[in-house]
Coordinates of C-alpha atoms and ligand atoms in Angstrom, one line a residue:
M1 CA -0.2 -0.3 0.4
H2 CA 1.0 3.4 -0.7
T3 CA 1.9 5.6 2.4
N4 CA 3.0 9.0 2.8
A5 CA 4.6 8.1 6.1
Q6 CA 8.1 9.1 6.5
P7 CA 10.7 7.2 8.4
V8 CA 11.8 8.3 11.7
Q9 CA 14.8 10.5 11.5
N10 CA 14.2 12.6 14.2
I11 CA 14.0 15.9 12.3
T12 CA 11.8 18.4 14.7
L13 CA 10.7 22.1 13.4
L14 CA 9.3 24.8 14.8
A15 CA 6.3 26.6 12.6
I16 CA 5.2 29.9 13.1
E17 CA 1.8 31.3 11.4
S18 CA 0.5 34.8 11.8
S19 CA -1.1 35.6 8.3
C20 CA -4.1 37.1 10.0
D21 CA -5.4 37.6 13.4
D22 CA -4.1 34.4 15.2
T23 CA -0.7 34.1 16.9
A24 CA 0.0 30.4 16.2
V25 CA 3.0 28.0 16.9
A26 CA 3.7 24.7 16.5
V27 CA 6.6 21.6 17.0
I28 CA 6.5 18.9 14.8
C29 CA 8.9 15.9 14.7
D30 CA 9.0 13.3 11.9
G31 CA 5.5 14.8 10.8
K32 CA 3.9 14.0 14.3
I33 CA 2.7 17.4 15.9
L34 CA 4.0 17.4 19.6
S35 CA 2.2 20.7 20.3
N36 CA -0.1 23.5 18.5
I37 CA -1.0 26.8 20.2
I38 CA -3.0 29.3 19.0
T39 CA -3.6 32.8 20.9
S40 CA -6.7 34.5 19.0
Q41 CA -6.9 38.3 19.1
D42 CA -10.4 39.7 20.8
V43 CA -9.4 43.5 19.9
H44 CA -10.8 43.0 16.5
Q45 CA -14.6 42.2 17.3
K46 CA -15.7 45.6 18.3
Y47 CA -14.3 46.7 14.6
G48 CA -16.6 44.2 12.8
G49 CA -13.5 42.7 11.3
V50 CA -9.6 42.5 11.5
V51 CA -7.9 45.7 11.9
P52 CA -4.3 45.1 10.5
E53 CA -2.5 47.8 12.6
L54 CA -4.1 45.9 16.0
A55 CA -2.9 42.6 14.3
S56 CA 0.7 43.2 13.7
R57 CA 1.1 44.9 17.2
S58 CA -1.0 41.6 19.0
H59 CA 1.6 39.1 17.0
Q60 CA 4.4 41.4 18.6
K61 CA 2.6 40.9 22.2
N62 CA 1.8 37.0 21.7
I63 CA 4.7 35.7 19.8
V64 CA 7.4 35.1 22.1
P65 CA 4.9 33.2 25.1
V66 CA 2.9 31.5 22.5
I67 CA 6.6 30.1 21.1
D68 CA 7.6 29.5 24.8
L69 CA 4.5 27.4 25.2
A70 CA 4.7 25.5 22.4
L71 CA 8.1 24.2 22.9
K72 CA 7.1 23.6 27.1
K73 CA 4.3 21.6 25.4
A74 CA 6.3 19.6 23.2
K75 CA 9.0 19.3 25.8
I76 CA 11.7 20.5 23.3
S77 CA 14.1 23.1 24.0
L78 CA 15.3 25.2 20.9
K79 CA 18.5 23.1 20.7
D80 CA 16.5 20.3 19.8
L81 CA 15.4 21.9 16.6
D82 CA 16.4 21.1 12.8
G83 CA 14.7 24.0 11.3
I84 CA 12.2 27.2 11.4
A85 CA 9.2 27.3 9.4
F86 CA 7.0 29.8 9.0
T87 CA 4.2 31.3 6.6
Q88 CA 5.2 33.5 3.7
G89 CA 1.9 34.4 2.7
P90 CA -0.8 35.3 1.8
G91 CA -2.1 37.4 4.1
L92 CA -1.9 40.5 5.9
L93 CA 1.6 42.2 5.4
G94 CA 2.4 43.6 8.7
S95 CA 1.3 40.3 10.4
L96 CA 3.1 38.2 8.2
L97 CA 6.5 40.5 9.0
V98 CA 6.1 39.7 12.8
G99 CA 6.6 36.1 12.0
S100 CA 9.0 36.0 9.1
S101 CA 11.5 38.4 11.3
F102 CA 11.1 36.3 14.1
A103 CA 11.5 33.1 12.3
K104 CA 14.5 34.6 10.6
G105 CA 16.2 35.6 13.9
L106 CA 15.6 32.3 15.1
A107 CA 17.3 30.5 12.5
L108 CA 19.9 32.6 12.1
S109 CA 20.7 32.6 16.0
L110 CA 20.3 29.1 16.1
D111 CA 22.3 28.5 12.8
K112 CA 19.4 26.1 11.3
P113 CA 17.5 25.9 7.9
L114 CA 14.8 28.3 7.3
V115 CA 11.3 27.1 5.4
A116 CA 8.9 30.0 3.8
V117 CA 5.3 27.9 3.7
N118 CA 2.5 29.3 1.8
H119 CA -0.7 29.5 4.1
I120 CA -3.2 28.0 1.0
D121 CA -1.2 24.9 0.5
A122 CA -0.7 24.5 4.2
H123 CA -4.6 24.2 4.7
V124 CA -4.8 21.8 2.3
L125 CA -1.9 19.6 3.8
A126 CA -3.6 19.9 7.4
H127 CA -5.0 16.6 6.4
L128 CA -1.7 14.5 6.6
I129 CA -1.8 15.5 10.4
E130 CA -4.8 13.3 10.8
N131 CA -4.4 11.0 7.6
P132 CA -0.5 10.8 6.8
N133 CA -1.8 7.9 4.4
I134 CA -4.4 9.8 2.5
P135 CA -4.7 8.7 -0.9
F136 CA -3.2 11.1 -4.0
P137 CA -4.6 12.6 -6.1
F138 CA -7.6 13.7 -4.0
L139 CA -9.7 16.8 -4.4
C140 CA -9.9 19.6 -2.1
L141 CA -12.8 22.2 -1.4
L142 CA -10.4 24.9 0.5
V143 CA -13.0 27.4 2.0
S144 CA -11.7 30.1 4.4
G145 CA -11.9 33.7 5.2
G146 CA -9.5 34.8 2.4
H147 CA -10.0 32.2 -0.4
T148 CA -12.3 29.7 -2.1
Q149 CA -10.7 26.9 -4.2
I150 CA -10.8 23.9 -5.7
V151 CA -7.8 21.9 -5.7
K152 CA -6.6 18.9 -7.2
V153 CA -3.9 17.4 -5.1
N154 CA -1.3 15.2 -6.6
S155 CA 1.2 15.2 -4.4
V156 CA 2.4 17.1 -1.3
T157 CA 4.6 19.3 -3.7
N158 CA 2.3 19.4 -6.5
M159 CA -1.4 21.4 -6.3
Q160 CA -3.4 22.3 -9.4
I161 CA -6.3 24.9 -8.7
L162 CA -9.6 23.8 -10.6
G163 CA -11.3 26.9 -10.2
K164 CA -11.4 29.9 -7.4
T165 CA -13.9 32.7 -6.4
I166 CA -13.6 35.6 -8.5
D167 CA -14.7 38.1 -6.1
D168 CA -15.5 37.1 -2.4
A169 CA -14.4 34.0 -0.4
A170 CA -16.7 31.9 1.3
G171 CA -16.0 32.9 4.6
E172 CA -16.5 36.4 3.9
A173 CA -19.8 35.8 2.3
F174 CA -20.8 34.3 5.9
D175 CA -19.2 37.1 7.9
K176 CA -20.4 39.5 5.6
A177 CA -24.1 38.1 5.7
A178 CA -23.7 38.2 9.6
K179 CA -22.7 41.9 9.7
I180 CA -25.7 42.8 7.6
L181 CA -27.9 40.6 10.5
G182 CA -25.9 42.7 13.1
L183 CA -24.3 39.9 14.4
P184 CA -20.3 40.2 15.7
Y185 CA -16.9 39.5 13.7
P186 CA -16.5 36.8 12.8
G187 CA -20.0 35.8 12.0
G188 CA -19.6 32.6 10.0
P189 CA -19.5 30.7 13.5
L190 CA -22.5 32.4 14.6
I191 CA -24.6 31.8 11.5
D192 CA -23.6 28.0 12.1
K193 CA -25.1 28.1 15.7
Y194 CA -28.2 29.8 14.8
A195 CA -28.7 27.6 11.7
T196 CA -29.0 24.7 13.9
T197 CA -32.5 25.2 15.1
G198 CA -33.5 27.2 11.7
N199 CA -35.4 25.9 8.8
P200 CA -32.9 26.1 5.6
L201 CA -35.6 26.4 3.1
A202 CA -37.5 29.1 5.0
Y203 CA -36.0 31.8 2.4
K204 CA -34.3 31.6 -0.9
F205 CA -31.5 33.9 -1.9
S206 CA -29.7 34.0 -5.0
S207 CA -26.2 32.1 -5.2
G208 CA -23.3 33.0 -7.5
N209 CA -23.6 32.5 -11.4
V210 CA -19.9 31.6 -13.2
P211 CA -19.2 29.3 -15.5
N212 CA -16.8 26.3 -14.8
L213 CA -15.8 25.3 -11.6
D214 CA -15.2 29.4 -10.7
F215 CA -17.3 30.8 -7.5
S216 CA -19.1 34.3 -7.1
F217 CA -20.3 35.2 -3.7
S218 CA -21.0 39.0 -4.8
G219 CA -24.3 38.6 -5.9
F220 CA -25.5 36.6 -2.8
K221 CA -24.1 39.4 -0.3
T222 CA -26.2 41.9 -2.4
A223 CA -29.4 39.6 -2.3
V224 CA -29.1 39.2 1.2
L225 CA -28.8 42.6 2.2
Y226 CA -31.6 43.8 0.1
F227 CA -33.9 40.7 1.5
V228 CA -33.1 42.1 5.1
R229 CA -33.4 45.7 4.2
D230 CA -37.1 45.3 2.2
K231 CA -38.5 43.2 5.5
M232 CA -36.8 45.3 8.1
A233 CA -38.9 48.0 6.6
K234 CA -41.9 46.5 7.1
D235 CA -41.3 44.7 10.5
A236 CA -38.3 46.1 12.5
T237 CA -38.2 42.9 14.8
F238 CA -38.0 40.7 11.6
I239 CA -34.5 39.6 12.3
D240 CA -35.0 39.2 16.2
T241 CA -38.0 37.1 15.7
N242 CA -36.4 35.1 12.9
L243 CA -32.8 34.8 13.2
S244 CA -32.4 31.1 13.3
D245 CA -34.8 30.6 10.1
I246 CA -32.6 33.4 8.2
C247 CA -29.3 31.8 9.2
A248 CA -30.1 28.6 8.3
S249 CA -31.3 29.6 4.9
I250 CA -28.1 31.7 4.1
Q251 CA -26.1 29.0 5.4
H252 CA -27.9 26.2 2.6
T253 CA -27.4 28.4 0.2
I254 CA -23.6 28.8 0.5
V255 CA -23.4 25.4 1.4
T256 CA -25.2 23.9 -1.4
Y257 CA -23.2 26.1 -3.8
L258 CA -19.6 25.2 -2.8
L259 CA -21.4 21.5 -2.8
S260 CA -22.4 21.6 -6.4
K261 CA -19.2 23.0 -7.8
L262 CA -17.5 20.1 -5.8
K263 CA -19.9 17.6 -7.4
T264 CA -18.9 18.9 -11.0
A265 CA -15.2 18.8 -10.0
A266 CA -15.3 15.0 -9.3
L267 CA -17.9 13.9 -11.8
Q268 CA -15.0 15.9 -14.2
T269 CA -11.8 14.5 -12.7
K270 CA -13.5 11.5 -11.6
I271 CA -11.9 11.6 -8.3
K272 CA -13.8 10.0 -5.3
H273 CA -11.4 11.2 -2.6
I274 CA -12.7 14.4 -1.4
A275 CA -11.4 16.9 1.2
I276 CA -12.3 20.1 2.7
A277 CA -10.3 22.9 4.8
G278 CA -9.8 26.0 5.7
G279 CA -12.0 27.7 8.5
V280 CA -15.6 27.1 6.7
A281 CA -14.8 23.6 6.9
A282 CA -15.4 23.8 10.4
N283 CA -19.1 24.5 9.4
S284 CA -21.4 22.0 10.5
G285 CA -23.8 22.4 7.4
L286 CA -21.0 22.0 5.3
R287 CA -19.8 18.6 7.0
N288 CA -23.1 17.1 7.4
N289 CA -24.0 17.7 3.6
L290 CA -20.9 16.5 2.4
K291 CA -21.1 13.3 4.3
F292 CA -24.4 13.0 3.0
M293 CA -23.4 13.5 -1.0
A294 CA -20.4 11.2 -0.3
A295 CA -22.8 8.6 0.5
K296 CA -24.6 9.1 -2.8
Q297 CA -21.9 9.1 -4.9
N298 CA -19.5 6.7 -3.2
W299 CA -17.1 9.3 -2.0
S300 CA -14.3 8.8 0.9
T301 CA -14.2 11.9 2.7
Y302 CA -11.5 13.8 4.6
I303 CA -12.5 16.4 6.9
P304 CA -10.2 17.7 9.5
A305 CA -10.3 18.1 13.3
F306 CA -11.7 21.8 13.5
E307 CA -8.5 22.5 15.3
Y308 CA -7.1 22.2 12.1
C309 CA -9.7 23.9 9.9
T310 CA -9.3 27.2 11.1
D311 CA -5.8 29.3 10.8
N312 CA -3.1 27.1 12.8
A313 CA 0.4 26.4 13.2
G314 CA -0.1 22.6 12.9
M315 CA -0.7 22.8 9.2
I316 CA 2.4 25.2 8.5
A317 CA 4.4 22.6 10.5
M318 CA 3.2 19.7 8.1
A319 CA 3.6 21.7 5.0
G320 CA 7.3 23.0 6.5
Y321 CA 8.2 19.2 7.3
Y322 CA 7.3 18.2 3.4
K323 CA 9.6 21.2 2.1
F324 CA 12.3 20.5 4.6
L325 CA 12.8 16.9 3.5
A326 CA 12.9 17.9 0.1
G327 CA 15.6 20.6 1.1
D328 CA 13.4 23.4 -0.4
T329 CA 14.5 25.9 2.3
V330 CA 15.3 29.8 1.6
G331 CA 18.2 32.5 2.7
I332 CA 17.0 35.0 5.0
D333 CA 16.6 37.5 2.5
V334 CA 13.3 36.2 1.6
A335 CA 10.7 38.5 1.3
S336 CA 6.9 37.7 2.4
F337 CA 3.8 38.3 0.1
A338 CA 0.3 39.6 0.8
S339 CA -0.8 37.6 -2.2
L340 CA 1.1 34.8 -3.9
K341 CA 0.8 34.0 -7.4
K342 CA 0.0 30.4 -7.9
Ligands
KG4_1 O1 -9.1 29.8 7.3 P1 -9.5 30.5 9.0 O2 -9.3 30.3 10.2 O3 -8.5 32.1 8.5 C1 -8.2 32.3 6.9 O4 -7.3 31.8 6.6 O5 -9.3 33.2 6.4 O6 -11.0 30.8 8.4 C2 -11.8 31.9 8.9 C3 -13.3 32.0 8.4 C4 -13.9 33.3 8.6 O7 -14.7 33.9 7.5 C5 -14.8 32.8 9.6 O8 -16.2 33.4 9.8 C6 -14.9 31.2 9.0 O9 -13.7 30.9 8.8 N1 -15.6 30.3 9.7 C7 -16.8 29.8 9.6 C8 -17.1 28.5 10.8 N2 -15.6 28.7 11.3 C9 -15.1 29.7 10.5 N3 -17.9 29.8 8.8 C10 -18.7 29.4 8.6 N4 -19.2 28.2 9.8 C11 -18.3 27.9 10.8 N5 -18.5 27.3 11.7
ZN2 ZN1 -6.4 30.6 6.4

């Protein structure tokens, strides 16, 4: 049987993720996560979205204690490390620079190699944490706050984007719809929560209409905005009295749209190993409906644990580990990028 698992070589890496508003550090040894620490920043909630300047400052404050805790939890010290991995991009540049500068300083002082990781690849490779023998090729629906893509994963180093959003990401669609409803940021998990007791067919919203395997969420967002505005003009209590049904209908529209494109991709490529990744993969509607579709389509599905869906350093550690094994290291003059061309 084909296996991706690597032989024991005692290769230990520290990985830093700081692309957005979470400061995260993980330690990996021979493909096994020894610690996975994350500090979320509450400071953004009152602004209804991530404030880049505040995110960078919080990373500065959090990074040393988070690294200390990750090392302590993994029961290793700095001298045991064979390399340092960090998120190179895409993300908020100021946030990325905190992680990359720290990683560079650490690599320089320990005289160890530096590994630059693409955040998007890492979301996909998060699957290897719990499923080291996931079969290639597999299809991965990557849905986060910044990205929505269907990726054909040929190997740990070879990924092909089959389709992507032409405007908002799925997570943004959740968050913007939630904002229209007056819910705090990030609204995706709250829509998920209220949707559990609502009727998904109570209201109809148009979903995107773009060809092939691409996505669009801007029309959906406008549909929610006009719907809520019209209803509230007639009845100012409309949101409060119908919150669960509205959330369930919003979730149903997004999930149905994502899964219909994923099904088309599976039929076109004839691939039956289907994975989801990214923050929106934590959505219970997506997880349940994927399982339902998988039973009908005879798919094997791969759904990461919640902690490996949203931003985390475990996934950076896993992607960094494979790059390290391939000898794909970088010099300390390497630049970070807000958006990466793929
Ligand atoms: O992957 P992630 O943590 O960060 C990015 O790289 O973007 O994804 C964050 C996104 C946010 O838009 C958040 O609202 C969404 O994932 N999200 C959810 C759920 N949990 C997180 N959306 C819907 N349902 C959830 N349970
Ligand atoms: Zn992410």
